[in-house]
Amino acid sequence: MFEGATGALTNLLYDIALAAKIISGHVRRAGLTDIMGSVGQINVQGEDQQKLDVIANETIKNAVAHTGRVSVLASEEEEYPVTTNLGSGKGSYVLLFDPLDGSSNIDVNVSIGTIFSIYRTINKDCAGLTDCLQRGREQVAAGYVMYGSSTVMVYTTGHGVHGFTLDPSIGEFLLMNSDIKTPLSGKYYSVNESNFTRWSEGYRQTVLCFKGAGGEDNMRKNARYIGSLVADFHRNLLTGGVFMYPRDNKSPNGKLRLLYEANPLAFIVEQAGGAAHDGLNPILDIEPTELHQRTPLIIGSSEDVEFVRRKVAEVESAQ
Ligand code: P6P
């Protein structure tokens, strides 16, 4: 505990861990109870809202909204920020989250995840949208929960990255990896190659290098793409590699969300010795302007991320 600390952040992380245990229980029972599939509604993202999305979103809101610790929260499933503590907007922290990322994979039993990002409240009288639109560099904590073969929680508070595994027999997260460091370079590249024809030439040449066909054979890597961000990120964090969701002519701002997907994972990967950028600048330096804004994302091992940045710049400056 640091001098002057109240324990509020620690307790907020416990609140999130409690929500994760509840969500994990639902995910593990999906298929046995009527919670798989769609609710027949479209969410604010224009995506077919899955029942587990709604359950996860409500679970996290209920775990934090009345504790006095969170002033305002924002979720991928909520169009606007939600002022908490009976609408007072008072509380030390701001919580941004994607309650269940990759939920389209639920019905086929592929790993999915919760991603969260925590900031200090700026407007002490009544927090709101501006408290949510802070640069990623200002995060005080970030993490994710992956509901996979086991349920793992990985987080940072700016003092290293730490991984926990849920022991269902006692209902507690147990520390498994303290101070995770990601390799400087890895054997995997992760990208949806069906977008190849939509990319700029720089990204096409970069991926050809990863395939051993771009003239930089030392950059040849294995392709691994699950299509669930938390699962792809977690594998690359532990084994090394680079995940890419570049801008393309279908998604000119990229697909992934800055505030509750890219920023928290960027904070984690930088704390683990890796890097994250949007093709030009570090993710954590982006000044947010909208709650659900998208960003291109290149994230993972520092040497691999730098290779992507350098190769794309080299190819596109020569055009
Ligand atoms: P695509 C899942 O829908 C998600 O938001 C991330 O979890 C994942 O990395 C990405 O989209 C996959 O997108 O276009 O490759 O299917």
mmCIF file of C-alpha atoms and ligand atoms in Angstrom:
data_model
loop_
_atom_site.group_PDB
_atom_site.id
_atom_site.type_symbol
_atom_site.label_atom_id
_atom_site.label_comp_id
_atom_site.label_asym_id
_atom_site.label_seq_id
_atom_site.Cartn_x
_atom_site.Cartn_y
_atom_site.Cartn_z
ATOM 1 C CA MET A 1 0.000 0.000 0.000
ATOM 2 C CA PHE A 2 1.376 3.378 -0.974
ATOM 3 C CA GLU A 3 1.369 6.406 1.383
ATOM 4 C CA GLY A 4 -1.937 8.239 1.229
ATOM 5 C CA ALA A 5 -3.610 5.297 -0.458
ATOM 6 C CA THR A 6 -7.182 4.690 0.629
ATOM 7 C CA GLY A 7 -7.453 1.190 -0.794
ATOM 8 C CA ALA A 8 -10.215 2.326 -3.159
ATOM 9 C CA LEU A 9 -8.355 1.152 -6.277
ATOM 10 C CA THR A 10 -7.576 -2.198 -4.676
ATOM 11 C CA ASN A 11 -11.222 -2.610 -3.774
ATOM 12 C CA LEU A 12 -12.300 -1.588 -7.290
ATOM 13 C CA LEU A 13 -10.077 -4.326 -8.712
ATOM 14 C CA TYR A 14 -11.741 -6.759 -6.307
ATOM 15 C CA ASP A 15 -15.150 -5.536 -7.520
ATOM 16 C CA ILE A 16 -14.086 -6.293 -11.113
ATOM 17 C CA ALA A 17 -12.724 -9.699 -10.075
ATOM 18 C CA LEU A 18 -16.082 -10.507 -8.449
ATOM 19 C CA ALA A 19 -17.895 -9.558 -11.662
ATOM 20 C CA ALA A 20 -15.433 -11.730 -13.603
ATOM 21 C CA LYS A 21 -16.225 -14.750 -11.413
ATOM 22 C CA ILE A 22 -19.949 -14.274 -12.003
ATOM 23 C CA ILE A 23 -19.483 -13.838 -15.762
ATOM 24 C CA SER A 24 -17.188 -16.874 -15.837
ATOM 25 C CA GLY A 25 -19.958 -18.920 -14.248
ATOM 26 C CA HIS A 26 -22.394 -17.823 -16.930
ATOM 27 C CA VAL A 27 -19.901 -18.474 -19.754
ATOM 28 C CA ARG A 28 -19.167 -21.962 -18.384
ATOM 29 C CA ARG A 29 -22.905 -22.738 -18.278
ATOM 30 C CA ALA A 30 -23.613 -21.296 -21.762
ATOM 31 C CA GLY A 31 -25.411 -23.990 -23.691
ATOM 32 C CA LEU A 32 -26.729 -25.637 -20.564
ATOM 33 C CA THR A 33 -29.037 -22.731 -19.825
ATOM 34 C CA ASP A 34 -30.887 -20.501 -22.245
ATOM 35 C CA ILE A 35 -28.238 -17.749 -22.447
ATOM 36 C CA MET A 36 -26.550 -18.522 -25.716
ATOM 37 C CA GLY A 37 -27.394 -16.767 -28.909
ATOM 38 C CA SER A 38 -28.781 -13.362 -29.697
ATOM 39 C CA VAL A 39 -31.286 -11.264 -27.804
ATOM 40 C CA GLY A 40 -32.625 -10.151 -31.152
ATOM 41 C CA GLN A 41 -31.444 -6.579 -30.592
ATOM 42 C CA ILE A 42 -28.675 -4.515 -32.178
ATOM 43 C CA ASN A 43 -26.328 -2.732 -29.762
ATOM 44 C CA VAL A 44 -24.879 0.759 -30.073
ATOM 45 C CA GLN A 45 -22.125 -0.701 -32.239
ATOM 46 C CA GLY A 46 -24.663 -1.985 -34.715
ATOM 47 C CA GLU A 47 -23.729 -5.526 -33.663
ATOM 48 C CA ASP A 48 -26.150 -8.340 -32.946
ATOM 49 C CA GLN A 49 -26.293 -8.241 -29.137
ATOM 50 C CA GLN A 50 -25.654 -11.636 -27.558
ATOM 51 C CA LYS A 51 -27.430 -12.612 -24.339
ATOM 52 C CA LEU A 52 -24.098 -13.055 -22.559
ATOM 53 C CA ASP A 53 -23.080 -9.515 -23.650
ATOM 54 C CA VAL A 54 -26.076 -8.144 -21.783
ATOM 55 C CA ILE A 55 -25.472 -10.341 -18.731
ATOM 56 C CA ALA A 56 -21.784 -9.361 -18.607
ATOM 57 C CA ASN A 57 -22.572 -5.671 -18.999
ATOM 58 C CA GLU A 58 -25.182 -5.680 -16.224
ATOM 59 C CA THR A 59 -22.926 -7.770 -13.963
ATOM 60 C CA ILE A 60 -20.057 -5.288 -14.161
ATOM 61 C CA LYS A 61 -22.339 -2.268 -13.740
ATOM 62 C CA ASN A 62 -23.990 -3.828 -10.690
ATOM 63 C CA ALA A 63 -20.595 -4.694 -9.165
ATOM 64 C CA VAL A 64 -19.293 -1.103 -9.268
ATOM 65 C CA ALA A 65 -22.193 1.361 -9.614
ATOM 66 C CA HIS A 66 -23.098 1.721 -5.904
ATOM 67 C CA THR A 67 -19.730 1.297 -4.214
ATOM 68 C CA GLY A 68 -18.832 4.984 -4.140
ATOM 69 C CA ARG A 69 -15.543 4.161 -5.861
ATOM 70 C CA VAL A 70 -16.635 4.797 -9.481
ATOM 71 C CA SER A 71 -18.009 8.196 -10.567
ATOM 72 C CA VAL A 72 -18.863 7.332 -14.168
ATOM 73 C CA LEU A 73 -18.608 4.220 -16.316
ATOM 74 C CA ALA A 74 -18.648 3.648 -20.055
ATOM 75 C CA SER A 75 -19.234 0.336 -21.794
ATOM 76 C CA GLU A 76 -19.186 -0.916 -25.361
ATOM 77 C CA GLU A 77 -22.806 -1.897 -24.696
ATOM 78 C CA GLU A 78 -23.871 1.583 -23.535
ATOM 79 C CA GLU A 79 -24.304 4.432 -26.026
ATOM 80 C CA TYR A 80 -23.558 7.092 -23.389
ATOM 81 C CA PRO A 81 -21.527 7.265 -20.155
ATOM 82 C CA VAL A 82 -23.426 6.039 -17.078
ATOM 83 C CA THR A 83 -23.165 8.352 -14.056
ATOM 84 C CA THR A 84 -23.043 6.158 -10.948
ATOM 85 C CA ASN A 85 -23.668 6.428 -7.205
ATOM 86 C CA LEU A 86 -27.339 7.263 -7.609
ATOM 87 C CA GLY A 87 -26.502 9.680 -10.406
ATOM 88 C CA SER A 88 -24.274 11.832 -8.215
ATOM 89 C CA GLY A 89 -21.228 11.245 -10.402
ATOM 90 C CA LYS A 90 -19.052 11.230 -7.318
ATOM 91 C CA GLY A 91 -16.247 8.708 -6.892
ATOM 92 C CA SER A 92 -12.478 8.558 -7.264
ATOM 93 C CA TYR A 93 -12.331 6.488 -10.433
ATOM 94 C CA VAL A 94 -13.676 6.172 -13.967
ATOM 95 C CA LEU A 95 -14.240 2.693 -15.395
ATOM 96 C CA LEU A 96 -14.339 1.950 -19.128
ATOM 97 C CA PHE A 97 -14.910 -1.601 -20.302
ATOM 98 C CA ASP A 98 -15.824 -4.004 -23.032
ATOM 99 C CA PRO A 99 -17.909 -6.470 -21.034
ATOM 100 C CA LEU A 100 -17.552 -9.427 -23.378
ATOM 101 C CA ASP A 101 -15.269 -8.933 -26.360
ATOM 102 C CA GLY A 102 -15.411 -11.516 -29.111
ATOM 103 C CA SER A 103 -18.946 -12.489 -28.138
ATOM 104 C CA SER A 104 -19.701 -13.663 -31.683
ATOM 105 C CA ASN A 105 -17.511 -16.638 -30.713
ATOM 106 C CA ILE A 106 -19.699 -17.603 -27.744
ATOM 107 C CA ASP A 107 -21.851 -20.138 -29.581
ATOM 108 C CA VAL A 108 -18.814 -21.982 -30.916
ATOM 109 C CA ASN A 109 -16.983 -22.171 -27.580
ATOM 110 C CA VAL A 110 -14.036 -19.989 -28.559
ATOM 111 C CA SER A 111 -12.301 -18.004 -25.792
ATOM 112 C CA ILE A 112 -13.804 -14.568 -25.133
ATOM 113 C CA GLY A 113 -12.898 -11.805 -22.734
ATOM 114 C CA THR A 114 -13.639 -8.733 -20.632
ATOM 115 C CA ILE A 115 -11.337 -5.727 -21.057
ATOM 116 C CA PHE A 116 -11.230 -2.801 -18.599
ATOM 117 C CA SER A 117 -9.516 0.552 -18.167
ATOM 118 C CA ILE A 118 -9.433 2.745 -15.043
ATOM 119 C CA TYR A 119 -8.727 6.491 -14.742
ATOM 120 C CA ARG A 120 -8.919 9.008 -11.910
ATOM 121 C CA THR A 121 -12.029 11.183 -11.904
ATOM 122 C CA ILE A 122 -11.311 14.735 -13.109
ATOM 123 C CA ASN A 123 -14.623 16.504 -12.409
ATOM 124 C CA LYS A 124 -15.048 15.795 -8.687
ATOM 125 C CA ASP A 125 -18.468 17.486 -8.507
ATOM 126 C CA CYS A 126 -20.068 15.311 -11.139
ATOM 127 C CA ALA A 127 -18.122 13.158 -13.548
ATOM 128 C CA GLY A 128 -19.217 12.760 -17.158
ATOM 129 C CA LEU A 129 -18.034 12.319 -20.729
ATOM 130 C CA THR A 130 -14.859 14.399 -20.385
ATOM 131 C CA ASP A 131 -13.728 12.126 -17.546
ATOM 132 C CA CYS A 132 -14.000 9.199 -20.000
ATOM 133 C CA LEU A 133 -12.057 10.943 -22.785
ATOM 134 C CA GLN A 134 -8.604 10.868 -21.200
ATOM 135 C CA ARG A 135 -5.401 9.860 -23.010
ATOM 136 C CA GLY A 136 -4.387 6.245 -22.436
ATOM 137 C CA ARG A 137 -1.180 7.483 -20.817
ATOM 138 C CA GLU A 138 -3.366 8.697 -17.874
ATOM 139 C CA GLN A 139 -4.691 5.231 -16.985
ATOM 140 C CA VAL A 140 -4.109 4.174 -13.373
ATOM 141 C CA ALA A 141 -4.981 0.527 -14.043
ATOM 142 C CA ALA A 142 -6.004 -1.745 -16.910
ATOM 143 C CA GLY A 143 -6.653 -5.414 -17.391
ATOM 144 C CA TYR A 144 -8.535 -8.188 -19.047
ATOM 145 C CA VAL A 145 -10.233 -11.440 -18.095
ATOM 146 C CA MET A 146 -10.069 -14.306 -20.571
ATOM 147 C CA TYR A 147 -12.751 -16.998 -20.369
ATOM 148 C CA GLY A 148 -10.796 -19.811 -21.998
ATOM 149 C CA SER A 149 -9.714 -23.302 -20.981
ATOM 150 C CA SER A 150 -9.356 -21.600 -17.620
ATOM 151 C CA THR A 151 -10.409 -18.135 -16.513
ATOM 152 C CA VAL A 152 -7.409 -15.842 -16.201
ATOM 153 C CA MET A 153 -7.190 -12.222 -15.108
ATOM 154 C CA VAL A 154 -4.232 -10.083 -16.168
ATOM 155 C CA TYR A 155 -3.812 -6.497 -14.961
ATOM 156 C CA THR A 156 -1.383 -3.685 -14.351
ATOM 157 C CA THR A 157 -1.460 -0.636 -12.079
ATOM 158 C CA GLY A 158 1.725 0.709 -13.628
ATOM 159 C CA HIS A 159 3.976 -1.525 -11.548
ATOM 160 C CA GLY A 160 4.374 -4.507 -13.867
ATOM 161 C CA VAL A 161 1.862 -6.970 -15.311
ATOM 162 C CA HIS A 162 0.479 -9.779 -13.167
ATOM 163 C CA GLY A 163 -1.571 -12.843 -14.154
ATOM 164 C CA PHE A 164 -4.044 -14.764 -12.018
ATOM 165 C CA THR A 165 -5.975 -17.989 -12.662
ATOM 166 C CA LEU A 166 -9.416 -18.632 -11.190
ATOM 167 C CA ASP A 167 -9.541 -21.739 -9.003
ATOM 168 C CA PRO A 168 -13.242 -22.658 -9.237
ATOM 169 C CA SER A 169 -12.922 -24.992 -6.236
ATOM 170 C CA ILE A 170 -12.359 -22.020 -3.941
ATOM 171 C CA GLY A 171 -13.714 -19.213 -6.113
ATOM 172 C CA GLU A 172 -10.517 -17.173 -5.935
ATOM 173 C CA PHE A 173 -8.022 -15.836 -8.475
ATOM 174 C CA LEU A 174 -4.571 -17.221 -7.610
ATOM 175 C CA LEU A 175 -1.352 -15.473 -8.699
ATOM 176 C CA MET A 176 0.283 -17.515 -11.486
ATOM 177 C CA ASN A 177 2.556 -15.045 -13.345
ATOM 178 C CA SER A 178 4.134 -12.140 -11.486
ATOM 179 C CA ASP A 179 5.709 -9.333 -13.521
ATOM 180 C CA ILE A 180 5.009 -10.771 -16.994
ATOM 181 C CA LYS A 181 7.498 -9.609 -19.649
ATOM 182 C CA THR A 182 6.725 -10.144 -23.339
ATOM 183 C CA PRO A 183 9.610 -11.309 -25.608
ATOM 184 C CA LEU A 184 11.314 -8.605 -27.692
ATOM 185 C CA SER A 185 10.296 -10.544 -30.813
ATOM 186 C CA GLY A 186 8.000 -13.516 -31.294
ATOM 187 C CA LYS A 187 7.129 -16.307 -33.694
ATOM 188 C CA TYR A 188 3.510 -15.314 -34.307
ATOM 189 C CA TYR A 189 1.743 -12.692 -36.377
ATOM 190 C CA SER A 190 -2.005 -12.277 -35.950
ATOM 191 C CA VAL A 191 -4.114 -10.525 -38.572
ATOM 192 C CA ASN A 192 -7.312 -11.171 -40.506
ATOM 193 C CA GLU A 193 -5.776 -11.844 -43.919
ATOM 194 C CA SER A 194 -9.152 -11.703 -45.654
ATOM 195 C CA ASN A 195 -8.627 -7.930 -45.486
ATOM 196 C CA PHE A 196 -5.397 -8.203 -47.554
ATOM 197 C CA THR A 197 -6.862 -6.533 -50.629
ATOM 198 C CA ARG A 198 -8.279 -3.709 -48.498
ATOM 199 C CA TRP A 199 -4.914 -2.796 -46.926
ATOM 200 C CA SER A 200 -2.468 -0.201 -48.145
ATOM 201 C CA GLU A 201 0.631 -1.531 -49.922
ATOM 202 C CA GLY A 202 2.744 -1.044 -46.791
ATOM 203 C CA TYR A 203 0.704 -3.529 -44.771
ATOM 204 C CA ARG A 204 0.565 -5.946 -47.699
ATOM 205 C CA GLN A 205 4.375 -5.916 -47.961
ATOM 206 C CA THR A 206 4.706 -6.255 -44.171
ATOM 207 C CA VAL A 207 2.515 -9.369 -44.060
ATOM 208 C CA LEU A 208 4.382 -10.804 -47.061
ATOM 209 C CA CYS A 209 7.564 -10.449 -44.981
ATOM 210 C CA PHE A 210 5.885 -12.425 -42.176
ATOM 211 C CA LYS A 211 5.071 -15.073 -44.809
ATOM 212 C CA GLY A 212 8.708 -15.188 -45.966
ATOM 213 C CA ALA A 213 7.822 -13.625 -49.315
ATOM 214 C CA GLY A 214 8.733 -10.013 -48.694
ATOM 215 C CA GLY A 215 12.497 -10.151 -48.909
ATOM 216 C CA GLU A 216 13.102 -10.050 -45.158
ATOM 217 C CA ASP A 217 13.349 -13.753 -44.362
ATOM 218 C CA ASN A 218 14.455 -13.062 -40.794
ATOM 219 C CA MET A 219 10.912 -11.759 -40.176
ATOM 220 C CA ARG A 220 9.152 -15.002 -41.199
ATOM 221 C CA LYS A 221 6.538 -15.914 -38.581
ATOM 222 C CA ASN A 222 3.711 -18.379 -37.986
ATOM 223 C CA ALA A 223 0.133 -17.164 -38.533
ATOM 224 C CA ARG A 224 -2.161 -17.423 -35.523
ATOM 225 C CA TYR A 225 -5.520 -15.617 -35.601
ATOM 226 C CA ILE A 226 -8.394 -16.602 -33.325
ATOM 227 C CA GLY A 227 -10.616 -13.634 -34.070
ATOM 228 C CA SER A 228 -11.057 -12.904 -30.376
ATOM 229 C CA LEU A 229 -8.853 -9.977 -29.345
ATOM 230 C CA VAL A 230 -8.220 -11.052 -25.756
ATOM 231 C CA ALA A 231 -7.230 -14.582 -26.830
ATOM 232 C CA ASP A 232 -4.905 -13.374 -29.606
ATOM 233 C CA PHE A 233 -3.397 -10.725 -27.338
ATOM 234 C CA HIS A 234 -2.871 -13.095 -24.379
ATOM 235 C CA ARG A 235 -1.060 -15.689 -26.503
ATOM 236 C CA ASN A 236 1.243 -13.082 -28.025
ATOM 237 C CA LEU A 237 1.862 -11.433 -24.640
ATOM 238 C CA LEU A 238 3.170 -14.703 -23.199
ATOM 239 C CA THR A 239 4.952 -16.168 -26.246
ATOM 240 C CA GLY A 240 5.823 -13.045 -28.255
ATOM 241 C CA GLY A 241 4.488 -11.830 -31.566
ATOM 242 C CA VAL A 242 2.466 -9.045 -33.133
ATOM 243 C CA PHE A 243 -1.296 -8.518 -33.514
ATOM 244 C CA MET A 244 -2.452 -6.193 -36.259
ATOM 245 C CA TYR A 245 -5.805 -4.690 -37.079
ATOM 246 C CA PRO A 246 -4.710 -1.981 -39.522
ATOM 247 C CA ARG A 247 -6.886 0.668 -41.128
ATOM 248 C CA ASP A 248 -8.208 -0.452 -44.497
ATOM 249 C CA ASN A 249 -10.546 0.834 -47.188
ATOM 250 C CA LYS A 250 -13.526 -0.735 -45.389
ATOM 251 C CA SER A 251 -12.531 0.470 -41.908
ATOM 252 C CA PRO A 252 -10.520 3.687 -42.489
ATOM 253 C CA ASN A 253 -10.163 4.205 -38.717
ATOM 254 C CA GLY A 254 -9.579 0.532 -37.990
ATOM 255 C CA LYS A 255 -12.143 -1.696 -36.285
ATOM 256 C CA LEU A 256 -11.105 -1.880 -32.651
ATOM 257 C CA ARG A 257 -12.196 0.609 -29.999
ATOM 258 C CA LEU A 258 -9.632 3.011 -28.513
ATOM 259 C CA LEU A 259 -10.982 3.567 -25.003
ATOM 260 C CA TYR A 260 -11.881 0.064 -23.852
ATOM 261 C CA GLU A 261 -9.898 -2.215 -26.158
ATOM 262 C CA ALA A 262 -6.701 -0.602 -27.509
ATOM 263 C CA ASN A 263 -5.797 1.652 -24.550
ATOM 264 C CA PRO A 264 -6.000 -0.962 -21.773
ATOM 265 C CA LEU A 265 -4.085 -3.548 -23.814
ATOM 266 C CA ALA A 266 -1.519 -0.911 -24.796
ATOM 267 C CA PHE A 267 -0.954 -0.007 -21.122
ATOM 268 C CA ILE A 268 -0.477 -3.691 -20.306
ATOM 269 C CA VAL A 269 1.860 -4.421 -23.210
ATOM 270 C CA GLU A 270 4.071 -1.368 -22.519
ATOM 271 C CA GLN A 271 4.309 -2.421 -18.864
ATOM 272 C CA ALA A 272 5.377 -5.876 -20.140
ATOM 273 C CA GLY A 273 8.094 -4.352 -22.329
ATOM 274 C CA GLY A 274 6.127 -4.404 -25.577
ATOM 275 C CA ALA A 275 4.664 -1.661 -27.756
ATOM 276 C CA ALA A 276 1.380 -0.543 -29.306
ATOM 277 C CA HIS A 277 0.738 2.030 -32.010
ATOM 278 C CA ASP A 278 -1.916 3.024 -34.534
ATOM 279 C CA GLY A 279 0.407 2.876 -37.533
ATOM 280 C CA LEU A 280 1.900 6.310 -36.825
ATOM 281 C CA ASN A 281 1.801 7.073 -33.078
ATOM 282 C CA PRO A 282 1.759 5.216 -29.756
ATOM 283 C CA ILE A 283 -1.795 4.244 -28.825
ATOM 284 C CA LEU A 284 -1.403 5.722 -25.334
ATOM 285 C CA ASP A 285 -0.675 9.194 -26.762
ATOM 286 C CA ILE A 286 -3.906 9.461 -28.769
ATOM 287 C CA GLU A 287 -6.216 12.257 -27.588
ATOM 288 C CA PRO A 288 -9.712 10.701 -27.525
ATOM 289 C CA THR A 289 -12.575 12.721 -29.015
ATOM 290 C CA GLU A 290 -15.445 10.227 -28.980
ATOM 291 C CA LEU A 291 -16.518 7.520 -26.542
ATOM 292 C CA HIS A 292 -16.662 4.695 -29.074
ATOM 293 C CA GLN A 293 -14.015 5.889 -31.484
ATOM 294 C CA ARG A 294 -12.076 3.255 -33.384
ATOM 295 C CA THR A 295 -8.333 3.030 -33.959
ATOM 296 C CA PRO A 296 -5.966 0.920 -36.027
ATOM 297 C CA LEU A 297 -3.965 -1.298 -33.671
ATOM 298 C CA ILE A 298 -0.496 -2.815 -34.018
ATOM 299 C CA ILE A 299 0.440 -4.362 -30.659
ATOM 300 C CA GLY A 300 2.865 -6.881 -29.192
ATOM 301 C CA SER A 301 6.613 -7.512 -29.065
ATOM 302 C CA SER A 302 8.512 -4.237 -29.342
ATOM 303 C CA GLU A 303 10.849 -5.297 -32.176
ATOM 304 C CA ASP A 304 7.963 -6.747 -34.195
ATOM 305 C CA VAL A 305 5.772 -3.679 -33.705
ATOM 306 C CA GLU A 306 8.685 -1.447 -34.709
ATOM 307 C CA PHE A 307 9.277 -3.596 -37.791
ATOM 308 C CA VAL A 308 5.652 -3.051 -38.864
ATOM 309 C CA ARG A 309 5.898 0.716 -38.314
ATOM 310 C CA ARG A 310 9.213 0.941 -40.165
ATOM 311 C CA LYS A 311 8.219 -1.318 -43.087
ATOM 312 C CA VAL A 312 4.913 0.454 -43.683
ATOM 313 C CA ALA A 313 6.621 3.867 -43.580
ATOM 314 C CA GLU A 314 9.403 2.652 -45.929
ATOM 315 C CA VAL A 315 7.004 1.204 -48.512
ATOM 316 C CA GLU A 316 4.555 4.084 -48.407
ATOM 317 C CA SER A 317 7.219 6.810 -48.554
ATOM 318 C CA ALA A 318 8.637 5.153 -51.673
ATOM 319 C CA GLN A 319 5.265 5.271 -53.452
HETATM 320 P P1 P6P B 1 -12.567 -9.624 -37.644
HETATM 321 C C1 P6P B 1 -14.415 -9.494 -32.099
HETATM 322 O O1 P6P B 1 -15.606 -9.129 -32.778
HETATM 323 C C2 P6P B 1 -13.450 -8.323 -32.238
HETATM 324 O O2 P6P B 1 -13.999 -7.165 -31.711
HETATM 325 C C3 P6P B 1 -12.132 -8.659 -31.574
HETATM 326 O O3 P6P B 1 -12.287 -9.467 -30.464
HETATM 327 C C4 P6P B 1 -11.348 -9.345 -32.682
HETATM 328 O O4 P6P B 1 -9.950 -9.156 -32.574
HETATM 329 C C5 P6P B 1 -11.879 -8.657 -33.944
HETATM 330 O O5 P6P B 1 -13.165 -8.129 -33.635
HETATM 331 C C6 P6P B 1 -12.021 -9.631 -35.091
HETATM 332 O O6 P6P B 1 -12.494 -8.895 -36.201
HETATM 333 O O7 P6P B 1 -12.919 -8.494 -38.597
HETATM 334 O O8 P6P B 1 -11.189 -10.192 -37.917
HETATM 335 O O9 P6P B 1 -13.607 -10.670 -37.511
#
